[in-house]
């Protein structure tokens, strides 16, 4: 009976993870597009509207990184229960903390060109790579994990 309960919890966790991964590619695409427009606008001028969009983009990144952390915990739990889980597919997100610290330093020194460059040449490629990894996780769970 205990084993059946554990299997049910694993199945519920797997289903919750897969459901959470359904919308994430679209969310990342929207965030990527928004950050790209914001970076371009930041190069031209630094008005209240641009900073508002930048703030929204940074909030989006923060929530995405929090989601990745929770997802990683869930995947590691499934892996610990003996399920084959494609955790390596999302390892690219590990470098996000360093990028955000570097971006914060540029932000604090009001180096808007560097902030724009970081968004365009560091953050956006990370989003694209991370999106592919999350799709791979979703596909891997769908194809491999059977409770």
mmCIF file of C-alpha atoms in Angstrom, residues 17-84:
data_model
loop_
_atom_site.group_PDB
_atom_site.id
_atom_site.type_symbol
_atom_site.label_atom_id
_atom_site.label_comp_id
_atom_site.label_asym_id
_atom_site.label_seq_id
_atom_site.Cartn_x
_atom_site.Cartn_y
_atom_site.Cartn_z
ATOM 1 C CA UNK A 17 5.776 18.889 -14.222
ATOM 2 C CA UNK A 18 4.572 17.978 -17.705
ATOM 3 C CA UNK A 19 1.587 20.303 -17.391
ATOM 4 C CA UNK A 20 3.849 23.146 -16.258
ATOM 5 C CA UNK A 21 6.070 22.549 -19.288
ATOM 6 C CA UNK A 22 3.180 22.839 -21.762
ATOM 7 C CA UNK A 23 3.070 26.651 -21.804
ATOM 8 C CA UNK A 24 6.701 27.425 -21.032
ATOM 9 C CA UNK A 25 7.984 27.607 -24.659
ATOM 10 C CA UNK A 26 5.400 30.283 -25.481
ATOM 11 C CA UNK A 27 6.175 32.180 -22.274
ATOM 12 C CA UNK A 28 9.895 32.138 -23.065
ATOM 13 C CA UNK A 29 9.234 33.281 -26.647
ATOM 14 C CA UNK A 30 7.189 36.229 -25.373
ATOM 15 C CA UNK A 31 9.860 37.140 -22.814
ATOM 16 C CA UNK A 32 12.604 36.866 -25.444
ATOM 17 C CA UNK A 33 10.697 39.102 -27.859
ATOM 18 C CA UNK A 34 9.926 41.662 -25.162
ATOM 19 C CA UNK A 35 13.536 41.775 -23.966
ATOM 20 C CA UNK A 36 14.761 42.177 -27.542
ATOM 21 C CA UNK A 37 12.492 45.182 -28.107
ATOM 22 C CA UNK A 38 13.500 46.614 -24.731
ATOM 23 C CA UNK A 39 17.226 46.252 -25.467
ATOM 24 C CA UNK A 40 16.782 48.044 -28.793
ATOM 25 C CA UNK A 41 14.780 50.835 -27.138
ATOM 26 C CA UNK A 42 17.344 51.155 -24.343
ATOM 27 C CA UNK A 43 20.067 51.876 -26.908
ATOM 28 C CA UNK A 44 18.020 54.773 -28.275
ATOM 29 C CA UNK A 45 16.812 56.361 -25.060
ATOM 30 C CA UNK A 46 16.325 55.863 -21.383
ATOM 31 C CA UNK A 47 12.865 57.147 -20.624
ATOM 32 C CA UNK A 48 10.314 55.982 -18.087
ATOM 33 C CA UNK A 49 8.560 53.695 -20.563
ATOM 34 C CA UNK A 50 11.789 51.867 -21.445
ATOM 35 C CA UNK A 51 12.690 51.404 -17.787
ATOM 36 C CA UNK A 52 9.177 50.125 -17.089
ATOM 37 C CA UNK A 53 9.536 47.537 -19.851
ATOM 38 C CA UNK A 54 13.008 46.644 -18.592
ATOM 39 C CA UNK A 55 11.629 46.156 -15.088
ATOM 40 C CA UNK A 56 8.874 43.887 -16.426
ATOM 41 C CA UNK A 57 11.432 41.883 -18.390
ATOM 42 C CA UNK A 58 13.667 41.471 -15.364
ATOM 43 C CA UNK A 59 10.670 40.355 -13.305
ATOM 44 C CA UNK A 60 9.871 37.808 -16.016
ATOM 45 C CA UNK A 61 13.436 36.521 -15.880
ATOM 46 C CA UNK A 62 13.268 36.290 -12.094
ATOM 47 C CA UNK A 63 10.078 34.239 -12.204
ATOM 48 C CA UNK A 64 11.489 32.020 -14.945
ATOM 49 C CA UNK A 65 14.640 31.297 -12.940
ATOM 50 C CA UNK A 66 12.511 30.505 -9.868
ATOM 51 C CA UNK A 67 10.433 28.130 -11.992
ATOM 52 C CA UNK A 68 13.592 26.432 -13.293
ATOM 53 C CA UNK A 69 14.768 25.937 -9.700
ATOM 54 C CA UNK A 70 11.481 24.318 -8.701
ATOM 55 C CA UNK A 71 11.433 22.228 -11.871
ATOM 56 C CA UNK A 72 14.970 21.025 -11.185
ATOM 57 C CA UNK A 73 13.974 19.993 -7.654
ATOM 58 C CA UNK A 74 11.004 18.046 -9.005
ATOM 59 C CA UNK A 75 13.087 16.346 -11.685
ATOM 60 C CA UNK A 76 15.752 15.383 -9.160
ATOM 61 C CA UNK A 77 13.056 13.904 -6.934
ATOM 62 C CA UNK A 78 11.775 11.775 -9.814
ATOM 63 C CA UNK A 79 15.335 10.779 -10.632
ATOM 64 C CA UNK A 80 15.900 9.802 -7.001
ATOM 65 C CA UNK A 81 12.850 7.550 -7.232
ATOM 66 C CA UNK A 82 14.528 5.627 -10.033
ATOM 67 C CA UNK A 83 12.908 7.302 -13.004
ATOM 68 C CA UNK A 84 14.942 8.218 -16.055
#
